[in-house]
Amino acid sequence: MIKISDKIEIGIYKKLYTTTLINLISDSVVHVALPLAFLYATGSVSAAASLATASLVTQLVLALPLAAIADCLPRRPIVILAYFIEAISLSVLAGMLYMQSVSILALIILGFIRGGSSQLSVSATAGYLPQLLGRESMLKFNSRVETVEGVAAIGGPSLSGGLVGLLGGPLSLLVPSMMSIFNALVYKTLPATEVPEKLKGKRKIREALSSIIPDIWEGILYVLRSPSLVVMQLVQIALGLTTAGYIYGVLVHLKHGLELETWLVGILVASTGVGGIVASLLLEKVFPISQYRSVLIVSLASIAFLLSAFSFIEGIWVAAIALFALDFFWVAIFIYSGTLTQYITDDAYLARVDSVSDLSFLSASAVSVFLASWVLDGWGTGTYLSIISFSVLPAFLTLLLWMRNGKGEVKKA
């Protein structure tokens, strides 16, 4: 970690929390503005879906290659460049929609550029922050980031709707564009970090590109050779399976099982965000990262119980408490599994390990949503929620056996 004074360190944290909040609000604005902008310009939202699909597919396909590049080059300039590319992409898109000059090919190209720049930024940030802040600070930082995300989840959609209503769909896209420029300028003021010693020979883009395949394979092997990182992949799979599709089963039960009004269903679902905020503010003050196994084991077991029992809940208040608890334990897992992964990973592999974890989570999320579409109609809410609740068993049993055998100690990279 770079040696900096307390005053400068506080300023760095404030800047990072600010960029995180702006990033989340920007994503929320884009999420709301894009379909409305396309509806305004073309009379259809199918083109917006094409753009979103192109971006997501690009992120999935290029996750590991871009992480390999981000691990080989100075990370802060990559983050700054990615923000500027995002700003330009959104501005071009806003102009196209305002002029009502939209083509599918142009949208696919823009989707590719946005997806690539977004993933490159994620990969570079995953390596930059632990280097800048130090491993000892990541538990607190990740907890505060979850708090910021919870606040943004509550206020972001309302702000987004107001901006779209005031400016219209196309022009509202210029707001997240300016936000991206602001974030780039903020990162410009932050300290630079060194390229890891073992990778200094690859500082040029040409060398980084020429070694992508070996670097990807090296990153995968790095994960496979670490029992702790392998278990964290099982945890990410459990998170993906339980978080991505659970809402479908919950909504069906609240709407048809409890026969609640739609507005009341929305209020109950919102209680999950409050649980996450409480977890992010409370847990890191009580449990240091060395107790990650206890936090993860209790959280995984609680999630399995709550999901499998949810279809039997008959009272509104019990349902609200269950949803609050679910998000509390989910956020606990996000914070401690992510922090542990950063804590034990060598600087040279931070981006690649993070991308492997993302792929584990996203793959499991896709399976969860598929199961929801396949199981819910034919087998019911209880069956679906029970199936995804069982997905925590591999991670839960492995962590439990590790505790019994005295393995899985936290060792700083």
mmCIF file of C-alpha atoms in Angstrom:
data_model
loop_
_atom_site.group_PDB
_atom_site.id
_atom_site.type_symbol
_atom_site.label_atom_id
_atom_site.label_comp_id
_atom_site.label_asym_id
_atom_site.label_seq_id
_atom_site.Cartn_x
_atom_site.Cartn_y
_atom_site.Cartn_z
ATOM 1 C CA MET A 1 0.000 0.000 0.000
ATOM 2 C CA ILE A 2 1.189 3.546 -0.724
ATOM 3 C CA LYS A 3 2.219 5.378 2.459
ATOM 4 C CA ILE A 4 -0.051 8.395 2.781
ATOM 5 C CA SER A 5 -1.090 10.716 5.599
ATOM 6 C CA ASP A 6 -4.386 10.241 7.437
ATOM 7 C CA LYS A 7 -5.846 13.415 5.923
ATOM 8 C CA ILE A 8 -4.987 12.351 2.377
ATOM 9 C CA GLU A 9 -6.287 8.847 3.090
ATOM 10 C CA ILE A 10 -9.656 10.216 4.246
ATOM 11 C CA GLY A 11 -9.841 12.270 1.060
ATOM 12 C CA ILE A 12 -9.148 9.177 -1.052
ATOM 13 C CA TYR A 13 -11.958 7.259 0.643
ATOM 14 C CA LYS A 14 -14.397 10.129 0.104
ATOM 15 C CA LYS A 15 -13.507 10.276 -3.580
ATOM 16 C CA LEU A 16 -13.937 6.533 -4.006
ATOM 17 C CA TYR A 17 -17.306 6.484 -2.221
ATOM 18 C CA THR A 18 -18.414 9.433 -4.370
ATOM 19 C CA THR A 19 -17.431 7.712 -7.613
ATOM 20 C CA THR A 20 -19.191 4.538 -6.458
ATOM 21 C CA LEU A 21 -22.422 6.425 -5.758
ATOM 22 C CA ILE A 22 -22.239 8.301 -9.059
ATOM 23 C CA ASN A 23 -21.531 5.061 -10.899
ATOM 24 C CA LEU A 24 -24.600 3.396 -9.410
ATOM 25 C CA ILE A 25 -26.849 6.381 -10.131
ATOM 26 C CA SER A 26 -25.451 6.535 -13.668
ATOM 27 C CA ASP A 27 -26.276 2.858 -14.221
ATOM 28 C CA SER A 28 -29.762 3.453 -12.854
ATOM 29 C CA VAL A 29 -30.328 6.417 -15.184
ATOM 30 C CA VAL A 30 -29.155 4.392 -18.179
ATOM 31 C CA HIS A 31 -31.367 1.478 -17.133
ATOM 32 C CA VAL A 32 -34.444 3.734 -17.086
ATOM 33 C CA ALA A 33 -33.544 6.128 -19.897
ATOM 34 C CA LEU A 34 -32.476 3.627 -22.544
ATOM 35 C CA PRO A 35 -35.823 1.878 -23.115
ATOM 36 C CA LEU A 36 -37.707 5.194 -22.912
ATOM 37 C CA ALA A 37 -35.293 6.808 -25.355
ATOM 38 C CA PHE A 38 -35.684 3.971 -27.823
ATOM 39 C CA LEU A 39 -39.451 4.036 -27.407
ATOM 40 C CA TYR A 40 -39.411 7.771 -28.141
ATOM 41 C CA ALA A 41 -37.133 7.465 -31.181
ATOM 42 C CA THR A 42 -38.260 4.198 -32.746
ATOM 43 C CA GLY A 43 -41.585 3.278 -31.144
ATOM 44 C CA SER A 44 -40.056 0.027 -29.888
ATOM 45 C CA VAL A 45 -37.827 -1.151 -27.032
ATOM 46 C CA SER A 46 -36.531 -4.224 -28.885
ATOM 47 C CA ALA A 47 -33.542 -2.234 -30.172
ATOM 48 C CA ALA A 48 -32.679 -1.272 -26.590
ATOM 49 C CA ALA A 49 -32.706 -4.954 -25.688
ATOM 50 C CA SER A 50 -30.330 -5.626 -28.597
ATOM 51 C CA LEU A 51 -27.931 -2.988 -27.280
ATOM 52 C CA ALA A 52 -28.085 -4.395 -23.750
ATOM 53 C CA THR A 53 -27.562 -7.946 -25.027
ATOM 54 C CA ALA A 54 -24.521 -6.907 -27.064
ATOM 55 C CA SER A 55 -23.024 -5.216 -23.991
ATOM 56 C CA LEU A 56 -23.628 -8.186 -21.688
ATOM 57 C CA VAL A 57 -22.348 -10.778 -24.161
ATOM 58 C CA THR A 58 -19.203 -8.687 -24.690
ATOM 59 C CA GLN A 59 -18.623 -8.492 -20.943
ATOM 60 C CA LEU A 60 -18.975 -12.247 -20.544
ATOM 61 C CA VAL A 61 -16.818 -13.188 -23.522
ATOM 62 C CA LEU A 62 -14.058 -10.656 -22.797
ATOM 63 C CA ALA A 63 -14.036 -10.896 -18.990
ATOM 64 C CA LEU A 64 -10.933 -13.068 -18.735
ATOM 65 C CA PRO A 65 -8.987 -11.567 -21.687
ATOM 66 C CA LEU A 66 -9.519 -8.008 -20.426
ATOM 67 C CA ALA A 67 -8.618 -9.057 -16.887
ATOM 68 C CA ALA A 68 -5.357 -10.521 -18.198
ATOM 69 C CA ILE A 69 -4.594 -7.198 -19.898
ATOM 70 C CA ALA A 70 -5.548 -5.188 -16.802
ATOM 71 C CA ASP A 71 -3.178 -7.281 -14.679
ATOM 72 C CA CYS A 72 -0.246 -6.466 -16.960
ATOM 73 C CA LEU A 73 -0.638 -2.699 -17.351
ATOM 74 C CA PRO A 74 -0.844 0.319 -14.992
ATOM 75 C CA ARG A 75 -4.378 0.065 -13.652
ATOM 76 C CA ARG A 76 -5.432 3.652 -12.910
ATOM 77 C CA PRO A 77 -4.960 4.901 -16.518
ATOM 78 C CA ILE A 78 -7.094 1.976 -17.727
ATOM 79 C CA VAL A 79 -9.949 2.987 -15.407
ATOM 80 C CA ILE A 80 -9.722 6.603 -16.580
ATOM 81 C CA LEU A 81 -9.696 5.561 -20.258
ATOM 82 C CA ALA A 82 -12.693 3.248 -19.747
ATOM 83 C CA TYR A 83 -14.748 6.056 -18.197
ATOM 84 C CA PHE A 84 -13.996 8.363 -21.133
ATOM 85 C CA ILE A 85 -14.966 5.639 -23.627
ATOM 86 C CA GLU A 86 -18.234 5.103 -21.747
ATOM 87 C CA ALA A 87 -18.945 8.849 -21.851
ATOM 88 C CA ILE A 88 -18.301 9.048 -25.593
ATOM 89 C CA SER A 89 -20.460 5.969 -26.261
ATOM 90 C CA LEU A 90 -23.421 7.383 -24.357
ATOM 91 C CA SER A 91 -23.069 10.768 -26.049
ATOM 92 C CA VAL A 92 -23.021 9.159 -29.500
ATOM 93 C CA LEU A 93 -26.051 7.063 -28.583
ATOM 94 C CA ALA A 94 -27.926 10.119 -27.293
ATOM 95 C CA GLY A 95 -27.173 11.936 -30.533
ATOM 96 C CA MET A 96 -28.358 9.012 -32.657
ATOM 97 C CA LEU A 97 -31.612 8.762 -30.736
ATOM 98 C CA TYR A 98 -32.211 12.507 -30.720
ATOM 99 C CA MET A 99 -31.752 12.598 -34.503
ATOM 100 C CA GLN A 100 -33.848 9.410 -34.785
ATOM 101 C CA SER A 101 -31.065 7.826 -36.828
ATOM 102 C CA VAL A 102 -30.694 4.321 -35.402
ATOM 103 C CA SER A 103 -29.359 1.182 -37.058
ATOM 104 C CA ILE A 104 -28.976 -2.291 -35.545
ATOM 105 C CA LEU A 105 -25.359 -2.536 -36.749
ATOM 106 C CA ALA A 106 -24.485 0.761 -35.051
ATOM 107 C CA LEU A 107 -26.185 -0.422 -31.853
ATOM 108 C CA ILE A 108 -24.259 -3.687 -31.863
ATOM 109 C CA ILE A 109 -20.984 -1.810 -32.319
ATOM 110 C CA LEU A 110 -21.869 0.602 -29.520
ATOM 111 C CA GLY A 111 -22.913 -2.322 -27.330
ATOM 112 C CA PHE A 112 -19.581 -3.993 -27.988
ATOM 113 C CA ILE A 113 -17.670 -0.816 -27.128
ATOM 114 C CA ARG A 114 -19.709 -0.130 -23.962
ATOM 115 C CA GLY A 115 -19.478 -3.723 -22.781
ATOM 116 C CA GLY A 116 -15.742 -3.876 -23.396
ATOM 117 C CA SER A 117 -14.997 -0.562 -21.705
ATOM 118 C CA SER A 118 -17.208 -1.441 -18.739
ATOM 119 C CA GLN A 119 -15.529 -4.810 -18.222
ATOM 120 C CA LEU A 120 -12.059 -3.304 -18.635
ATOM 121 C CA SER A 121 -12.901 -0.746 -15.954
ATOM 122 C CA VAL A 122 -14.207 -3.451 -13.611
ATOM 123 C CA SER A 123 -11.069 -5.550 -14.113
ATOM 124 C CA ALA A 124 -8.656 -2.650 -13.608
ATOM 125 C CA THR A 125 -10.549 -1.398 -10.530
ATOM 126 C CA ALA A 126 -10.470 -4.890 -9.002
ATOM 127 C CA GLY A 127 -6.674 -4.711 -9.054
ATOM 128 C CA TYR A 128 -6.239 -1.004 -8.362
ATOM 129 C CA LEU A 129 -8.257 -0.639 -5.145
ATOM 130 C CA PRO A 130 -6.583 -3.385 -3.045
ATOM 131 C CA GLN A 131 -3.196 -2.012 -4.121
ATOM 132 C CA LEU A 132 -4.163 1.561 -3.290
ATOM 133 C CA LEU A 133 -5.978 0.998 0.004
ATOM 134 C CA GLY A 134 -4.159 -2.061 1.328
ATOM 135 C CA ARG A 135 -5.657 -5.451 2.189
ATOM 136 C CA GLU A 136 -6.338 -4.463 5.805
ATOM 137 C CA SER A 137 -8.734 -1.714 4.651
ATOM 138 C CA MET A 138 -10.786 -3.758 2.188
ATOM 139 C CA LEU A 139 -13.319 -5.158 4.682
ATOM 140 C CA LYS A 140 -14.299 -1.661 5.799
ATOM 141 C CA PHE A 141 -14.246 -0.321 2.238
ATOM 142 C CA ASN A 142 -16.357 -3.164 0.832
ATOM 143 C CA SER A 143 -18.846 -2.743 3.675
ATOM 144 C CA ARG A 144 -19.216 0.962 2.961
ATOM 145 C CA VAL A 145 -19.605 0.276 -0.748
ATOM 146 C CA GLU A 146 -22.516 -2.049 0.055
ATOM 147 C CA THR A 147 -24.048 0.782 2.123
ATOM 148 C CA VAL A 148 -23.705 3.153 -0.820
ATOM 149 C CA GLU A 149 -25.261 0.555 -3.126
ATOM 150 C CA GLY A 150 -28.206 0.150 -0.759
ATOM 151 C CA VAL A 151 -28.817 3.897 -0.680
ATOM 152 C CA ALA A 152 -28.508 4.130 -4.460
ATOM 153 C CA ALA A 153 -30.936 1.234 -4.919
ATOM 154 C CA ILE A 154 -33.560 3.167 -2.963
ATOM 155 C CA GLY A 155 -33.017 6.643 -4.429
ATOM 156 C CA GLY A 156 -31.558 5.896 -7.853
ATOM 157 C CA PRO A 157 -34.719 4.810 -9.698
ATOM 158 C CA SER A 158 -36.679 7.835 -8.462
ATOM 159 C CA LEU A 159 -33.935 10.222 -9.560
ATOM 160 C CA SER A 160 -33.679 8.431 -12.886
ATOM 161 C CA GLY A 161 -37.396 8.743 -13.536
ATOM 162 C CA GLY A 162 -37.278 12.452 -12.693
ATOM 163 C CA LEU A 163 -34.392 13.086 -15.092
ATOM 164 C CA VAL A 164 -36.096 11.230 -17.913
ATOM 165 C CA GLY A 165 -39.331 13.122 -17.268
ATOM 166 C CA LEU A 166 -37.502 16.466 -17.258
ATOM 167 C CA LEU A 167 -35.102 16.000 -20.179
ATOM 168 C CA GLY A 168 -36.645 13.219 -22.232
ATOM 169 C CA GLY A 169 -35.049 9.875 -23.014
ATOM 170 C CA PRO A 170 -32.270 10.866 -25.478
ATOM 171 C CA LEU A 171 -31.048 13.962 -23.622
ATOM 172 C CA SER A 172 -31.161 12.194 -20.251
ATOM 173 C CA LEU A 173 -28.411 9.869 -21.537
ATOM 174 C CA LEU A 174 -26.078 12.873 -21.492
ATOM 175 C CA VAL A 175 -26.344 12.911 -17.684
ATOM 176 C CA PRO A 176 -24.603 9.538 -17.147
ATOM 177 C CA SER A 177 -22.153 10.579 -19.873
ATOM 178 C CA MET A 178 -21.145 13.611 -17.803
ATOM 179 C CA MET A 179 -21.046 11.417 -14.694
ATOM 180 C CA SER A 180 -18.526 9.129 -16.406
ATOM 181 C CA ILE A 181 -16.356 12.124 -17.275
ATOM 182 C CA PHE A 182 -16.556 13.284 -13.651
ATOM 183 C CA ASN A 183 -15.474 9.846 -12.401
ATOM 184 C CA ALA A 184 -12.557 9.818 -14.855
ATOM 185 C CA LEU A 185 -11.395 13.185 -13.543
ATOM 186 C CA VAL A 186 -11.711 11.985 -9.936
ATOM 187 C CA TYR A 187 -9.556 8.927 -10.666
ATOM 188 C CA LYS A 188 -7.048 11.275 -12.303
ATOM 189 C CA THR A 189 -6.511 12.885 -8.874
ATOM 190 C CA LEU A 190 -5.910 9.557 -7.084
ATOM 191 C CA PRO A 191 -2.409 8.120 -6.557
ATOM 192 C CA ALA A 192 -0.992 5.700 -9.123
ATOM 193 C CA THR A 193 -0.007 2.150 -8.144
ATOM 194 C CA GLU A 194 2.928 0.111 -9.311
ATOM 195 C CA VAL A 195 2.688 -2.715 -11.806
ATOM 196 C CA PRO A 196 3.473 -5.930 -9.869
ATOM 197 C CA GLU A 197 7.188 -6.781 -10.057
ATOM 198 C CA LYS A 198 6.716 -10.077 -11.879
ATOM 199 C CA LEU A 199 4.727 -8.333 -14.653
ATOM 200 C CA LYS A 200 6.892 -5.269 -15.255
ATOM 201 C CA GLY A 201 8.253 -6.787 -18.442
ATOM 202 C CA LYS A 202 4.753 -6.652 -19.969
ATOM 203 C CA ARG A 203 4.033 -2.956 -19.419
ATOM 204 C CA LYS A 204 3.591 -2.277 -23.113
ATOM 205 C CA ILE A 205 0.237 -3.031 -24.679
ATOM 206 C CA ARG A 206 1.852 -5.112 -27.420
ATOM 207 C CA GLU A 207 3.449 -7.500 -24.907
ATOM 208 C CA ALA A 208 0.213 -7.685 -22.903
ATOM 209 C CA LEU A 209 -1.845 -8.575 -25.991
ATOM 210 C CA SER A 210 0.632 -11.182 -27.206
ATOM 211 C CA SER A 211 0.444 -13.117 -23.943
ATOM 212 C CA ILE A 212 -3.327 -13.047 -23.329
ATOM 213 C CA ILE A 213 -3.955 -16.794 -23.649
ATOM 214 C CA PRO A 214 -1.067 -17.872 -21.387
ATOM 215 C CA ASP A 215 -2.012 -15.161 -18.878
ATOM 216 C CA ILE A 216 -5.653 -16.299 -18.807
ATOM 217 C CA TRP A 217 -4.603 -19.896 -18.208
ATOM 218 C CA GLU A 218 -2.146 -18.781 -15.547
ATOM 219 C CA GLY A 219 -4.949 -16.912 -13.752
ATOM 220 C CA ILE A 220 -7.267 -19.939 -13.837
ATOM 221 C CA LEU A 221 -4.489 -22.193 -12.503
ATOM 222 C CA TYR A 222 -3.804 -19.662 -9.759
ATOM 223 C CA VAL A 223 -7.407 -20.042 -8.580
ATOM 224 C CA LEU A 224 -7.391 -23.829 -8.862
ATOM 225 C CA ARG A 225 -4.177 -24.120 -6.856
ATOM 226 C CA SER A 226 -5.632 -22.190 -3.922
ATOM 227 C CA PRO A 227 -8.148 -24.185 -1.825
ATOM 228 C CA SER A 228 -9.470 -20.938 -0.348
ATOM 229 C CA LEU A 229 -10.147 -19.429 -3.778
ATOM 230 C CA VAL A 230 -11.810 -22.638 -4.985
ATOM 231 C CA VAL A 231 -14.185 -22.524 -2.025
ATOM 232 C CA MET A 232 -14.910 -18.867 -2.772
ATOM 233 C CA GLN A 233 -15.998 -19.958 -6.269
ATOM 234 C CA LEU A 234 -18.461 -22.360 -4.635
ATOM 235 C CA VAL A 235 -19.698 -19.430 -2.551
ATOM 236 C CA GLN A 236 -20.129 -17.294 -5.692
ATOM 237 C CA ILE A 237 -22.088 -20.099 -7.349
ATOM 238 C CA ALA A 238 -24.362 -20.317 -4.301
ATOM 239 C CA LEU A 239 -24.843 -16.527 -4.422
ATOM 240 C CA GLY A 240 -25.681 -16.554 -8.122
ATOM 241 C CA LEU A 241 -28.174 -19.381 -7.800
ATOM 242 C CA THR A 242 -29.964 -17.939 -4.775
ATOM 243 C CA THR A 243 -30.016 -14.219 -5.662
ATOM 244 C CA ALA A 244 -30.765 -14.105 -9.399
ATOM 245 C CA GLY A 245 -34.088 -15.904 -9.634
ATOM 246 C CA TYR A 246 -35.432 -15.939 -6.080
ATOM 247 C CA ILE A 247 -37.532 -12.834 -6.735
ATOM 248 C CA TYR A 248 -39.756 -14.753 -9.169
ATOM 249 C CA GLY A 249 -40.698 -17.275 -6.514
ATOM 250 C CA VAL A 250 -41.114 -14.559 -3.879
ATOM 251 C CA LEU A 251 -43.358 -12.444 -6.107
ATOM 252 C CA VAL A 252 -45.562 -15.406 -6.980
ATOM 253 C CA HIS A 253 -46.003 -16.300 -3.313
ATOM 254 C CA LEU A 254 -46.674 -12.726 -2.195
ATOM 255 C CA LYS A 255 -49.108 -12.030 -5.013
ATOM 256 C CA HIS A 256 -50.971 -15.323 -5.238
ATOM 257 C CA GLY A 257 -50.094 -17.159 -2.035
ATOM 258 C CA LEU A 258 -50.773 -14.234 0.305
ATOM 259 C CA GLU A 259 -53.090 -12.453 -2.179
ATOM 260 C CA LEU A 260 -51.490 -9.053 -1.570
ATOM 261 C CA GLU A 261 -52.050 -5.902 -3.566
ATOM 262 C CA THR A 262 -49.324 -5.046 -6.079
ATOM 263 C CA TRP A 263 -48.268 -1.875 -4.241
ATOM 264 C CA LEU A 264 -47.867 -3.829 -1.005
ATOM 265 C CA VAL A 265 -45.744 -6.452 -2.775
ATOM 266 C CA GLY A 266 -43.430 -3.642 -3.902
ATOM 267 C CA ILE A 267 -43.098 -2.311 -0.361
ATOM 268 C CA LEU A 268 -42.274 -5.764 1.004
ATOM 269 C CA VAL A 269 -39.657 -6.410 -1.656
ATOM 270 C CA ALA A 270 -38.069 -3.024 -0.835
ATOM 271 C CA SER A 271 -37.408 -4.305 2.694
ATOM 272 C CA THR A 272 -34.588 -6.424 1.285
ATOM 273 C CA GLY A 273 -32.533 -3.308 0.577
ATOM 274 C CA VAL A 274 -32.782 -2.202 4.196
ATOM 275 C CA GLY A 275 -31.391 -5.547 5.355
ATOM 276 C CA GLY A 276 -28.345 -5.092 3.164
ATOM 277 C CA ILE A 277 -27.676 -1.603 4.504
ATOM 278 C CA VAL A 278 -27.850 -2.869 8.104
ATOM 279 C CA ALA A 279 -25.417 -5.702 7.314
ATOM 280 C CA SER A 280 -22.956 -3.339 5.638
ATOM 281 C CA LEU A 281 -22.974 -0.958 8.612
ATOM 282 C CA LEU A 282 -22.880 -3.564 11.375
ATOM 283 C CA LEU A 283 -20.883 -6.666 10.496
ATOM 284 C CA GLU A 284 -17.405 -5.269 9.846
ATOM 285 C CA LYS A 285 -17.487 -3.589 13.272
ATOM 286 C CA VAL A 286 -18.093 -6.931 14.996
ATOM 287 C CA PHE A 287 -16.422 -9.604 12.859
ATOM 288 C CA PRO A 288 -12.874 -9.170 11.480
ATOM 289 C CA ILE A 289 -11.955 -10.869 8.214
ATOM 290 C CA SER A 290 -10.265 -13.688 10.166
ATOM 291 C CA GLN A 291 -13.769 -14.842 11.183
ATOM 292 C CA TYR A 292 -14.992 -15.055 7.579
ATOM 293 C CA ARG A 293 -15.795 -18.776 7.877
ATOM 294 C CA SER A 294 -18.208 -18.274 10.756
ATOM 295 C CA VAL A 295 -19.948 -15.416 8.916
ATOM 296 C CA LEU A 296 -20.211 -17.406 5.682
ATOM 297 C CA ILE A 297 -21.402 -20.623 7.329
ATOM 298 C CA VAL A 298 -24.131 -18.893 9.349
ATOM 299 C CA SER A 299 -25.184 -16.813 6.339
ATOM 300 C CA LEU A 300 -25.354 -19.761 3.939
ATOM 301 C CA ALA A 301 -27.348 -21.860 6.404
ATOM 302 C CA SER A 302 -29.742 -18.992 7.094
ATOM 303 C CA ILE A 303 -30.324 -18.346 3.384
ATOM 304 C CA ALA A 304 -31.053 -22.020 2.754
ATOM 305 C CA PHE A 305 -33.575 -22.105 5.610
ATOM 306 C CA LEU A 306 -35.301 -18.839 4.664
ATOM 307 C CA LEU A 307 -35.670 -19.727 0.977
ATOM 308 C CA SER A 308 -36.940 -23.259 1.609
ATOM 309 C CA ALA A 309 -39.426 -21.999 4.224
ATOM 310 C CA PHE A 310 -40.642 -18.891 2.399
ATOM 311 C CA SER A 311 -43.504 -20.585 0.549
ATOM 312 C CA PHE A 312 -44.968 -21.595 3.949
ATOM 313 C CA ILE A 313 -45.082 -18.026 5.267
ATOM 314 C CA GLU A 314 -48.620 -16.742 5.762
ATOM 315 C CA GLY A 315 -48.184 -13.378 7.491
ATOM 316 C CA ILE A 316 -47.137 -10.075 5.913
ATOM 317 C CA TRP A 317 -44.807 -9.117 8.752
ATOM 318 C CA VAL A 318 -43.127 -12.519 8.756
ATOM 319 C CA ALA A 319 -42.582 -12.190 5.002
ATOM 320 C CA ALA A 320 -41.048 -8.716 5.466
ATOM 321 C CA ILE A 321 -38.713 -9.993 8.200
ATOM 322 C CA ALA A 322 -37.692 -12.962 6.037
ATOM 323 C CA LEU A 323 -36.880 -10.701 3.071
ATOM 324 C CA PHE A 324 -34.951 -8.324 5.343
ATOM 325 C CA ALA A 325 -32.949 -11.266 6.720
ATOM 326 C CA LEU A 326 -32.285 -12.699 3.256
ATOM 327 C CA ASP A 327 -30.631 -9.517 2.037
ATOM 328 C CA PHE A 328 -28.763 -9.142 5.334
ATOM 329 C CA PHE A 329 -27.122 -12.542 4.875
ATOM 330 C CA TRP A 330 -26.578 -12.098 1.135
ATOM 331 C CA VAL A 331 -24.709 -8.839 1.706
ATOM 332 C CA ALA A 332 -22.704 -10.499 4.482
ATOM 333 C CA ILE A 333 -21.554 -13.126 1.985
ATOM 334 C CA PHE A 334 -20.780 -10.539 -0.700
ATOM 335 C CA ILE A 335 -18.668 -8.509 1.730
ATOM 336 C CA TYR A 336 -16.696 -11.329 3.354
ATOM 337 C CA SER A 337 -16.176 -13.560 0.324
ATOM 338 C CA GLY A 338 -15.088 -10.585 -1.789
ATOM 339 C CA THR A 339 -12.785 -9.223 0.893
ATOM 340 C CA LEU A 340 -11.192 -12.612 1.556
ATOM 341 C CA THR A 341 -10.565 -13.102 -2.156
ATOM 342 C CA GLN A 342 -8.844 -9.703 -2.373
ATOM 343 C CA TYR A 343 -6.932 -10.308 0.852
ATOM 344 C CA ILE A 344 -5.286 -13.586 -0.178
ATOM 345 C CA THR A 345 -4.716 -12.845 -3.890
ATOM 346 C CA ASP A 346 -1.322 -11.671 -5.080
ATOM 347 C CA ASP A 347 -1.262 -8.232 -6.743
ATOM 348 C CA ALA A 348 -0.315 -9.773 -10.087
ATOM 349 C CA TYR A 349 -3.551 -11.813 -10.243
ATOM 350 C CA LEU A 350 -6.167 -9.507 -8.721
ATOM 351 C CA ALA A 351 -8.077 -8.715 -11.940
ATOM 352 C CA ARG A 352 -8.032 -12.292 -13.236
ATOM 353 C CA VAL A 353 -9.210 -13.805 -9.961
ATOM 354 C CA ASP A 354 -12.002 -11.221 -9.784
ATOM 355 C CA SER A 355 -13.095 -12.073 -13.336
ATOM 356 C CA VAL A 356 -13.182 -15.803 -12.519
ATOM 357 C CA SER A 357 -15.418 -15.021 -9.536
ATOM 358 C CA ASP A 358 -17.681 -12.881 -11.726
ATOM 359 C CA LEU A 359 -18.014 -15.679 -14.271
ATOM 360 C CA SER A 360 -18.883 -18.169 -11.511
ATOM 361 C CA PHE A 361 -21.573 -15.820 -10.214
ATOM 362 C CA LEU A 362 -23.019 -14.908 -13.626
ATOM 363 C CA SER A 363 -23.110 -18.516 -14.838
ATOM 364 C CA ALA A 364 -24.969 -19.587 -11.706
ATOM 365 C CA SER A 365 -27.329 -16.608 -12.109
ATOM 366 C CA ALA A 366 -28.212 -17.732 -15.623
ATOM 367 C CA VAL A 367 -28.970 -21.243 -14.335
ATOM 368 C CA SER A 368 -31.154 -19.805 -11.568
ATOM 369 C CA VAL A 369 -33.248 -17.766 -13.994
ATOM 370 C CA PHE A 370 -33.580 -20.759 -16.320
ATOM 371 C CA LEU A 371 -34.787 -22.903 -13.418
ATOM 372 C CA ALA A 372 -37.360 -20.246 -12.555
ATOM 373 C CA SER A 373 -38.758 -20.334 -16.095
ATOM 374 C CA TRP A 374 -38.808 -24.141 -16.117
ATOM 375 C CA VAL A 375 -39.915 -25.056 -12.574
ATOM 376 C CA LEU A 376 -42.274 -22.339 -11.317
ATOM 377 C CA ASP A 377 -45.256 -22.949 -13.606
ATOM 378 C CA GLY A 378 -45.163 -26.729 -13.419
ATOM 379 C CA TRP A 379 -43.907 -27.445 -9.916
ATOM 380 C CA GLY A 380 -44.738 -24.353 -7.893
ATOM 381 C CA THR A 381 -43.000 -21.774 -5.754
ATOM 382 C CA GLY A 382 -42.066 -24.125 -2.925
ATOM 383 C CA THR A 383 -40.260 -26.545 -5.217
ATOM 384 C CA TYR A 384 -38.297 -23.807 -6.979
ATOM 385 C CA LEU A 385 -37.196 -22.034 -3.798
ATOM 386 C CA SER A 386 -36.228 -25.378 -2.249
ATOM 387 C CA ILE A 387 -34.106 -26.294 -5.293
ATOM 388 C CA ILE A 388 -32.106 -23.080 -5.236
ATOM 389 C CA SER A 389 -31.761 -23.284 -1.444
ATOM 390 C CA PHE A 390 -29.917 -26.616 -1.837
ATOM 391 C CA SER A 391 -27.279 -24.847 -3.964
ATOM 392 C CA VAL A 392 -25.603 -23.563 -0.791
ATOM 393 C CA LEU A 393 -24.674 -27.096 0.339
ATOM 394 C CA PRO A 394 -21.315 -27.491 -1.496
ATOM 395 C CA ALA A 395 -19.974 -24.206 -0.113
ATOM 396 C CA PHE A 396 -21.550 -24.754 3.327
ATOM 397 C CA LEU A 397 -20.187 -28.296 3.786
ATOM 398 C CA THR A 398 -16.720 -27.388 2.536
ATOM 399 C CA LEU A 399 -16.460 -24.456 4.935
ATOM 400 C CA LEU A 400 -17.814 -26.562 7.784
ATOM 401 C CA LEU A 401 -15.260 -29.323 7.177
ATOM 402 C CA TRP A 402 -12.478 -26.758 6.904
ATOM 403 C CA MET A 403 -13.329 -25.416 10.318
ATOM 404 C CA ARG A 404 -13.268 -28.907 11.760
ATOM 405 C CA ASN A 405 -9.871 -29.631 10.207
ATOM 406 C CA GLY A 406 -8.397 -26.280 11.139
ATOM 407 C CA LYS A 407 -7.822 -25.237 7.538
ATOM 408 C CA GLY A 408 -8.619 -22.086 5.587
ATOM 409 C CA GLU A 409 -6.623 -19.613 7.659
ATOM 410 C CA VAL A 410 -6.471 -16.072 6.338
ATOM 411 C CA LYS A 411 -3.006 -15.380 4.976
ATOM 412 C CA LYS A 412 -2.222 -12.064 3.358
ATOM 413 C CA ALA A 413 -0.930 -12.267 -0.220
#
